mmCIF file of C-alpha atoms and ligand atoms in Angstrom:
data_model
loop_
_atom_site.group_PDB
_atom_site.id
_atom_site.type_symbol
_atom_site.label_atom_id
_atom_site.label_comp_id
_atom_site.label_asym_id
_atom_site.label_seq_id
_atom_site.Cartn_x
_atom_site.Cartn_y
_atom_site.Cartn_z
ATOM 1 C CA MET N 293 21.896 75.701 48.377
ATOM 2 C CA ASP N 294 23.576 77.021 51.541
ATOM 3 C CA ASP N 295 20.333 77.981 53.241
ATOM 4 C CA GLU N 296 18.745 74.628 52.385
ATOM 5 C CA LEU N 297 21.871 72.820 53.654
ATOM 6 C CA ARG N 298 21.627 74.723 56.939
ATOM 7 C CA ARG N 299 17.978 73.735 57.288
ATOM 8 C CA VAL N 300 18.692 70.071 56.535
ATOM 9 C CA ALA N 301 21.605 70.123 58.993
ATOM 10 C CA GLY N 302 19.241 71.571 61.610
ATOM 11 C CA ALA N 303 16.714 68.823 60.952
ATOM 12 C CA LEU N 304 19.437 66.153 61.278
ATOM 13 C CA ALA N 305 20.732 67.694 64.513
ATOM 14 C CA ALA N 306 17.216 67.622 65.975
ATOM 15 C CA ALA N 307 16.304 64.158 64.652
ATOM 16 C CA ASP N 308 15.857 61.146 66.925
ATOM 17 C CA THR N 309 16.121 58.818 63.920
ATOM 18 C CA ALA N 310 17.864 59.644 60.637
ATOM 19 C CA VAL N 311 18.431 57.227 57.750
ATOM 20 C CA ALA N 312 20.391 57.457 54.499
ATOM 21 C CA PHE N 313 19.057 55.468 51.534
ATOM 22 C CA THR N 314 21.534 55.116 48.677
ATOM 23 C CA GLY N 315 21.722 53.974 45.090
ATOM 24 C CA ALA N 316 24.333 53.648 42.369
ATOM 25 C CA GLY N 317 24.820 57.433 42.227
ATOM 26 C CA VAL N 318 26.877 57.427 45.439
ATOM 27 C CA SER N 319 29.422 55.092 43.831
ATOM 28 C CA THR N 320 29.882 56.737 40.407
ATOM 29 C CA ALA N 321 32.654 58.956 41.814
ATOM 30 C CA SER N 322 34.466 55.711 42.735
ATOM 31 C CA GLY N 323 34.375 54.675 39.070
ATOM 32 C CA VAL N 324 31.379 52.338 39.352
ATOM 33 C CA PRO N 325 28.893 53.163 36.544
ATOM 34 C CA SER N 326 25.243 53.746 37.410
ATOM 35 C CA PHE N 327 22.451 51.721 35.794
ATOM 36 C CA ARG N 328 20.091 54.431 34.494
ATOM 37 C CA GLY N 329 21.978 57.680 34.919
ATOM 38 C CA GLU N 330 23.972 59.343 32.139
ATOM 39 C CA ASP N 331 26.218 56.564 30.696
ATOM 40 C CA GLY N 332 24.329 54.085 32.870
ATOM 41 C CA ILE N 333 25.092 50.489 31.919
ATOM 42 C CA TRP N 334 21.440 49.563 31.291
ATOM 43 C CA ARG N 335 21.460 52.445 28.771
ATOM 44 C CA THR N 336 24.767 51.624 27.094
ATOM 45 C CA GLU N 337 26.132 48.084 27.297
ATOM 46 C CA PHE N 338 23.826 45.587 28.986
ATOM 47 C CA ASP N 339 20.193 44.460 28.914
ATOM 48 C CA PRO N 340 18.694 44.018 32.423
ATOM 49 C CA ASP N 341 16.528 41.177 31.080
ATOM 50 C CA ASP N 342 19.687 39.067 30.723
ATOM 51 C CA PHE N 343 20.071 39.220 34.513
ATOM 52 C CA ARG N 344 16.604 38.118 35.609
ATOM 53 C CA VAL N 345 16.328 35.121 37.940
ATOM 54 C CA GLY N 346 14.337 33.270 35.216
ATOM 55 C CA ARG N 347 17.312 33.565 32.848
ATOM 56 C CA PHE N 348 19.659 32.300 35.588
ATOM 57 C CA GLU N 349 17.437 29.253 36.155
ATOM 58 C CA ALA N 350 16.932 28.496 32.436
ATOM 59 C CA ASP N 351 20.518 29.136 31.314
ATOM 60 C CA PRO N 352 22.982 29.341 34.222
ATOM 61 C CA SER N 353 26.022 29.052 31.923
ATOM 62 C CA GLY N 354 24.936 31.953 29.684
ATOM 63 C CA PHE N 355 23.900 33.937 32.765
ATOM 64 C CA TRP N 356 27.353 33.528 34.351
ATOM 65 C CA ARG N 357 29.129 34.420 31.112
ATOM 66 C CA ASP N 358 27.139 37.689 30.928
ATOM 67 C CA ARG N 359 27.368 38.294 34.662
ATOM 68 C CA LEU N 360 31.187 38.136 34.510
ATOM 69 C CA ARG N 361 31.189 40.699 31.683
ATOM 70 C CA LEU N 362 28.851 42.921 33.721
ATOM 71 C CA HIS N 363 31.063 42.607 36.806
ATOM 72 C CA GLU N 364 34.171 43.533 34.821
ATOM 73 C CA ALA N 365 32.377 46.522 33.258
ATOM 74 C CA MET N 366 31.221 47.753 36.686
ATOM 75 C CA PHE N 367 34.454 47.024 38.538
ATOM 76 C CA PRO N 368 37.305 47.360 36.018
ATOM 77 C CA GLY N 369 39.777 47.493 38.886
ATOM 78 C CA GLU N 370 39.965 48.038 42.629
ATOM 79 C CA VAL N 371 37.325 50.573 43.729
ATOM 80 C CA GLU N 372 37.594 52.760 46.821
ATOM 81 C CA PRO N 373 34.964 54.660 48.810
ATOM 82 C CA ASN N 374 34.550 58.314 47.784
ATOM 83 C CA ALA N 375 33.713 61.530 49.671
ATOM 84 C CA ALA N 376 29.987 60.698 49.656
ATOM 85 C CA HIS N 377 30.536 57.327 51.392
ATOM 86 C CA GLU N 378 32.976 58.940 53.831
ATOM 87 C CA ALA N 379 30.567 61.753 54.716
ATOM 88 C CA LEU N 380 27.813 59.255 55.549
ATOM 89 C CA ALA N 381 30.237 57.274 57.740
ATOM 90 C CA ARG N 382 31.134 60.533 59.554
ATOM 91 C CA LEU N 383 27.474 61.419 60.055
ATOM 92 C CA GLU N 384 26.916 58.010 61.688
ATOM 93 C CA ASP N 385 30.092 58.272 63.759
ATOM 94 C CA GLU N 386 29.024 61.717 65.052
ATOM 95 C CA GLY N 387 25.573 60.448 66.011
ATOM 96 C CA HIS N 388 23.582 62.133 63.221
ATOM 97 C CA LEU N 389 22.731 58.983 61.234
ATOM 98 C CA ASP N 390 21.348 55.672 62.501
ATOM 99 C CA ALA N 391 21.809 53.518 59.406
ATOM 100 C CA VAL N 392 22.537 53.381 55.705
ATOM 101 C CA VAL N 393 20.016 51.383 53.668
ATOM 102 C CA THR N 394 21.665 50.713 50.326
ATOM 103 C CA GLN N 395 20.593 49.214 46.999
ATOM 104 C CA ASN N 396 24.276 48.929 46.081
ATOM 105 C CA THR N 397 26.130 45.629 46.215
ATOM 106 C CA ASP N 398 29.657 47.091 46.068
ATOM 107 C CA GLY N 399 30.406 47.098 49.818
ATOM 108 C CA LEU N 400 31.733 50.678 49.677
ATOM 109 C CA HIS N 401 29.693 52.011 52.627
ATOM 110 C CA ALA N 402 31.233 49.441 54.994
ATOM 111 C CA ALA N 403 34.645 50.069 53.435
ATOM 112 C CA ALA N 404 34.198 53.789 54.258
ATOM 113 C CA GLY N 405 33.474 52.938 57.908
ATOM 114 C CA SER N 406 29.667 52.920 58.047
ATOM 115 C CA GLU N 407 28.753 50.372 60.711
ATOM 116 C CA ARG N 408 25.007 49.838 60.317
ATOM 117 C CA VAL N 409 24.515 49.073 56.618
ATOM 118 C CA LEU N 410 21.456 47.251 55.311
ATOM 119 C CA GLU N 411 22.178 45.703 51.895
ATOM 120 C CA LEU N 412 18.720 45.454 50.320
ATOM 121 C CA HIS N 413 20.041 43.876 47.117
ATOM 122 C CA GLY N 414 22.760 41.668 48.622
ATOM 123 C CA SER N 415 26.488 41.737 47.993
ATOM 124 C CA ASN N 416 28.788 41.259 44.988
ATOM 125 C CA ALA N 417 31.418 39.946 47.382
ATOM 126 C CA ARG N 418 29.625 36.631 47.890
ATOM 127 C CA VAL N 419 28.022 33.787 45.970
ATOM 128 C CA VAL N 420 25.391 31.412 47.351
ATOM 129 C CA CYS N 421 24.844 27.764 46.423
ATOM 130 C CA ARG N 422 21.323 27.127 45.144
ATOM 131 C CA GLY N 423 21.618 23.532 46.398
ATOM 132 C CA CYS N 424 22.876 23.686 49.995
ATOM 133 C CA GLY N 425 22.709 27.449 50.627
ATOM 134 C CA SER N 426 26.383 27.773 51.558
ATOM 135 C CA ARG N 427 27.965 31.196 50.919
ATOM 136 C CA GLU N 428 31.489 31.692 49.601
ATOM 137 C CA ASP N 429 33.740 34.586 48.549
ATOM 138 C CA ALA N 430 32.785 35.515 44.992
ATOM 139 C CA GLU N 431 36.210 36.311 43.512
ATOM 140 C CA PRO N 432 37.587 32.721 43.457
ATOM 141 C CA ILE N 433 34.317 31.599 41.841
ATOM 142 C CA ARG N 434 34.566 34.380 39.231
ATOM 143 C CA GLU N 435 38.113 33.146 38.544
ATOM 144 C CA ARG N 436 36.767 29.627 37.950
ATOM 145 C CA VAL N 437 34.190 31.088 35.516
ATOM 146 C CA ARG N 438 37.021 32.955 33.715
ATOM 147 C CA ASP N 439 38.775 29.569 33.469
ATOM 148 C CA GLY N 440 35.706 28.084 31.796
ATOM 149 C CA GLU N 441 33.727 26.465 34.628
ATOM 150 C CA LEU N 442 30.191 27.193 33.400
ATOM 151 C CA PRO N 443 28.159 27.153 35.521
ATOM 152 C CA PRO N 444 30.338 27.185 38.693
ATOM 153 C CA ARG N 445 29.216 24.510 41.094
ATOM 154 C CA CYS N 446 29.457 23.915 44.829
ATOM 155 C CA GLU N 447 30.968 20.718 46.223
ATOM 156 C CA CYS N 448 27.397 19.536 46.815
ATOM 157 C CA GLY N 449 26.779 19.784 43.048
ATOM 158 C CA GLY N 450 24.496 22.828 43.375
ATOM 159 C CA VAL N 451 24.944 25.797 41.034
ATOM 160 C CA TYR N 452 26.386 28.999 42.568
ATOM 161 C CA LYS N 453 24.442 32.244 42.141
ATOM 162 C CA PRO N 454 25.820 35.735 42.863
ATOM 163 C CA ASP N 455 24.496 36.645 46.349
ATOM 164 C CA VAL N 456 22.598 39.621 44.921
ATOM 165 C CA VAL N 457 18.859 40.060 44.395
ATOM 166 C CA LEU N 458 18.165 39.398 40.725
ATOM 167 C CA PHE N 459 15.193 40.970 38.938
ATOM 168 C CA GLY N 460 12.204 38.776 39.745
ATOM 169 C CA GLU N 461 13.642 37.638 43.089
ATOM 170 C CA MET N 462 12.321 38.558 46.539
ATOM 171 C CA LEU N 463 14.457 40.844 48.699
ATOM 172 C CA PRO N 464 15.906 39.339 51.901
ATOM 173 C CA GLU N 465 12.835 39.433 54.147
ATOM 174 C CA GLY N 466 14.484 40.455 57.406
ATOM 175 C CA VAL N 467 16.510 43.244 55.813
ATOM 176 C CA LEU N 468 13.463 44.673 54.023
ATOM 177 C CA ALA N 469 11.349 44.552 57.202
ATOM 178 C CA GLU N 470 14.058 46.399 59.157
ATOM 179 C CA ALA N 471 14.480 48.958 56.366
ATOM 180 C CA ARG N 472 10.714 49.582 56.326
ATOM 181 C CA ARG N 473 10.697 50.073 60.095
ATOM 182 C CA LEU N 474 13.612 52.512 59.889
ATOM 183 C CA ALA N 475 11.922 54.468 57.092
ATOM 184 C CA ALA N 476 8.629 54.656 58.997
ATOM 185 C CA ASP N 477 10.417 55.730 62.201
ATOM 186 C CA SER N 478 12.756 58.230 60.530
ATOM 187 C CA ASP N 479 12.501 61.939 61.317
ATOM 188 C CA VAL N 480 14.914 62.623 58.408
ATOM 189 C CA PHE N 481 15.367 60.339 55.366
ATOM 190 C CA LEU N 482 18.199 61.177 52.961
ATOM 191 C CA ALA N 483 17.670 59.468 49.570
ATOM 192 C CA VAL N 484 20.950 59.802 47.699
ATOM 193 C CA GLY N 485 22.018 58.772 44.189
ATOM 194 C CA SER N 486 19.006 56.711 43.214
ATOM 195 C CA SER N 487 16.530 57.013 40.335
ATOM 196 C CA LEU N 488 13.932 55.618 42.814
ATOM 197 C CA THR N 489 12.452 53.429 40.061
ATOM 198 C CA VAL N 490 12.950 49.883 41.395
ATOM 199 C CA GLU N 491 10.455 48.413 43.883
ATOM 200 C CA PRO N 492 10.144 47.588 46.679
ATOM 201 C CA ALA N 493 13.240 49.701 47.524
ATOM 202 C CA ALA N 494 11.675 52.800 45.975
ATOM 203 C CA SER N 495 8.714 52.525 48.381
ATOM 204 C CA LEU N 496 10.983 53.425 51.325
ATOM 205 C CA PRO N 497 11.318 57.189 50.589
ATOM 206 C CA ARG N 498 7.535 57.356 50.130
ATOM 207 C CA LEU N 499 7.052 55.606 53.481
ATOM 208 C CA ALA N 500 9.485 58.024 55.146
ATOM 209 C CA ALA N 501 7.829 61.091 53.590
ATOM 210 C CA ALA N 502 4.486 60.208 55.208
ATOM 211 C CA ASP N 503 5.462 61.952 58.433
ATOM 212 C CA GLY N 504 9.183 62.654 58.252
ATOM 213 C CA THR N 505 11.460 65.024 56.351
ATOM 214 C CA LEU N 506 12.431 63.614 52.952
ATOM 215 C CA VAL N 507 15.676 64.962 51.475
ATOM 216 C CA LEU N 508 16.670 64.010 47.901
ATOM 217 C CA VAL N 509 20.223 64.305 46.577
ATOM 218 C CA ASN N 510 20.298 63.258 42.926
ATOM 219 C CA LEU N 511 21.614 64.642 39.645
ATOM 220 C CA GLU N 512 18.292 63.950 37.946
ATOM 221 C CA GLU N 513 14.612 64.312 38.863
ATOM 222 C CA THR N 514 13.035 61.266 40.521
ATOM 223 C CA PRO N 515 9.429 60.046 40.975
ATOM 224 C CA CYS N 516 9.673 61.288 44.576
ATOM 225 C CA SER N 517 10.758 64.814 43.621
ATOM 226 C CA ASP N 518 7.242 66.164 44.067
ATOM 227 C CA ARG N 519 6.952 64.933 47.663
ATOM 228 C CA ALA N 520 10.473 65.814 48.888
ATOM 229 C CA ASP N 521 10.835 68.491 51.552
ATOM 230 C CA PHE N 522 14.289 69.305 50.173
ATOM 231 C CA GLU N 523 15.786 68.414 46.796
ATOM 232 C CA PHE N 524 19.445 68.952 45.881
ATOM 233 C CA ARG N 525 19.807 68.375 42.127
ATOM 234 C CA ALA N 526 23.542 68.115 42.667
ATOM 235 C CA ASP N 527 26.497 65.768 43.089
ATOM 236 C CA ALA N 528 26.427 63.610 46.223
ATOM 237 C CA THR N 529 30.185 64.057 46.620
ATOM 238 C CA GLU N 530 29.571 67.796 47.108
ATOM 239 C CA VAL N 531 26.318 67.848 49.066
ATOM 240 C CA LEU N 532 27.084 65.167 51.677
ATOM 241 C CA PRO N 533 30.513 66.523 52.744
ATOM 242 C CA ALA N 534 28.969 70.028 52.903
ATOM 243 C CA LEU N 535 26.163 68.672 55.100
ATOM 244 C CA SER N 536 28.687 66.934 57.348
ATOM 245 C CA ALA N 537 30.740 70.155 57.609
ATOM 246 C CA GLU N 538 27.593 72.164 58.440
ATOM 247 C CA LEU N 539 26.837 69.783 61.318
ATOM 248 C CA ARG N 540 30.371 70.061 62.661
ATOM 249 C CA GLY N 541 29.807 73.807 62.846
HETATM 250 N N1 APR L 635 25.560 62.431 42.618
HETATM 251 C C1 APR L 635 24.211 62.391 42.660
HETATM 252 N N2 APR L 635 23.460 61.616 41.830
HETATM 253 C C2 APR L 635 24.132 60.862 40.935
HETATM 254 C C3 APR L 635 25.546 60.852 40.825
HETATM 255 C C4 APR L 635 26.266 61.684 41.723
HETATM 256 N N3 APR L 635 27.609 61.747 41.706
HETATM 257 N N4 APR L 635 25.896 59.999 39.811
HETATM 258 C C5 APR L 635 24.742 59.488 39.316
HETATM 259 N N5 APR L 635 23.688 60.008 39.980
HETATM 260 C C6 APR L 635 22.264 59.685 39.825
HETATM 261 C C7 APR L 635 21.823 59.391 38.409
HETATM 262 O O1 APR L 635 21.411 60.590 37.776
HETATM 263 C C8 APR L 635 20.645 58.438 38.634
HETATM 264 O O2 APR L 635 19.405 59.148 38.713
HETATM 265 O O3 APR L 635 22.072 58.473 40.527
HETATM 266 C C9 APR L 635 20.935 57.798 39.989
HETATM 267 C C10 APR L 635 21.249 56.323 39.888
HETATM 268 O O4 APR L 635 20.086 55.660 39.457
HETATM 269 P P1 APR L 635 20.192 54.146 38.934
HETATM 270 O O5 APR L 635 21.323 54.045 37.986
HETATM 271 O O6 APR L 635 18.821 53.748 38.497
HETATM 272 O O7 APR L 635 20.607 53.317 40.209
HETATM 273 P P2 APR L 635 19.680 52.802 41.408
HETATM 274 O O8 APR L 635 18.588 53.773 41.690
HETATM 275 O O9 APR L 635 20.594 52.468 42.514
HETATM 276 O O10 APR L 635 19.061 51.447 40.802
HETATM 277 C C11 APR L 635 18.300 50.643 41.682
HETATM 278 O O11 APR L 635 18.198 48.910 39.975
HETATM 279 O O12 APR L 635 19.366 47.762 38.346
HETATM 280 C C12 APR L 635 18.854 47.667 39.628
HETATM 281 O O13 APR L 635 19.594 46.333 41.388
HETATM 282 C C13 APR L 635 19.958 47.446 40.626
HETATM 283 O O14 APR L 635 20.222 48.385 42.843
HETATM 284 C C14 APR L 635 19.929 48.696 41.481
HETATM 285 C C15 APR L 635 18.502 49.189 41.332
#
């Protein structure tokens, strides 16, 4: 691994544009379960079909009841950034990374100090009213759901929805367009902790690999493994700090 790390560090040092693309695997060390990895919540406790936008629209009360259970399973307590998040924030701070494009909704990249974070799938920290479009902090609304307000409603009477992209929903257009541009422009694209199975997010590493260096860091094989220039089948909390240390020399 050391020689490959040195070569990736060299590519990052020489890159004009470098992007990190992350999935649930960067947050598992913070205690947040993944979806499809070992012990992933889609494999153990929850059915992703219960969280489709069609289910929300047909049965908002049942959706919110299940969504609260999912939230409490994913975030049993306060979660903190881990060494993988912190290494990416250092890489940005030291000029070796232009942005983090994340599928995660846990806010841990910003909490670790990353400044340019594109949240492709939205944020667990907010809810949005389906009537007037207003956005509010999510925790007080989750509290109201715990107290039996099903579904939680805005003052305008509209139903609140978690401000995350549900299966069957479009991604925020501007964010996706910027992420696509970054991927296309990137000289180095680090895809970390993602099974790379959910579109259109999973198209970004393929776009980057067209004429840039694609680096995968994932415990398991991914559909992009055959086109990666480098693949670390290892823990992100080991590889990313080692990469950051290599760049510091
Ligand atoms: N280091 C490296 N890889 C890890 C680690 C770790 N510490 N822990 C888990 N992994 C790997 C798992 O092996 C798995 O392949 O991270 C990957 C996470 O994949 P998923 O659970 O599918 O998560 P993700 O790719 O982010 O899912 C994409 O699917 O359910 C939707 O909207 C949800 O954003 C999510 C999207």
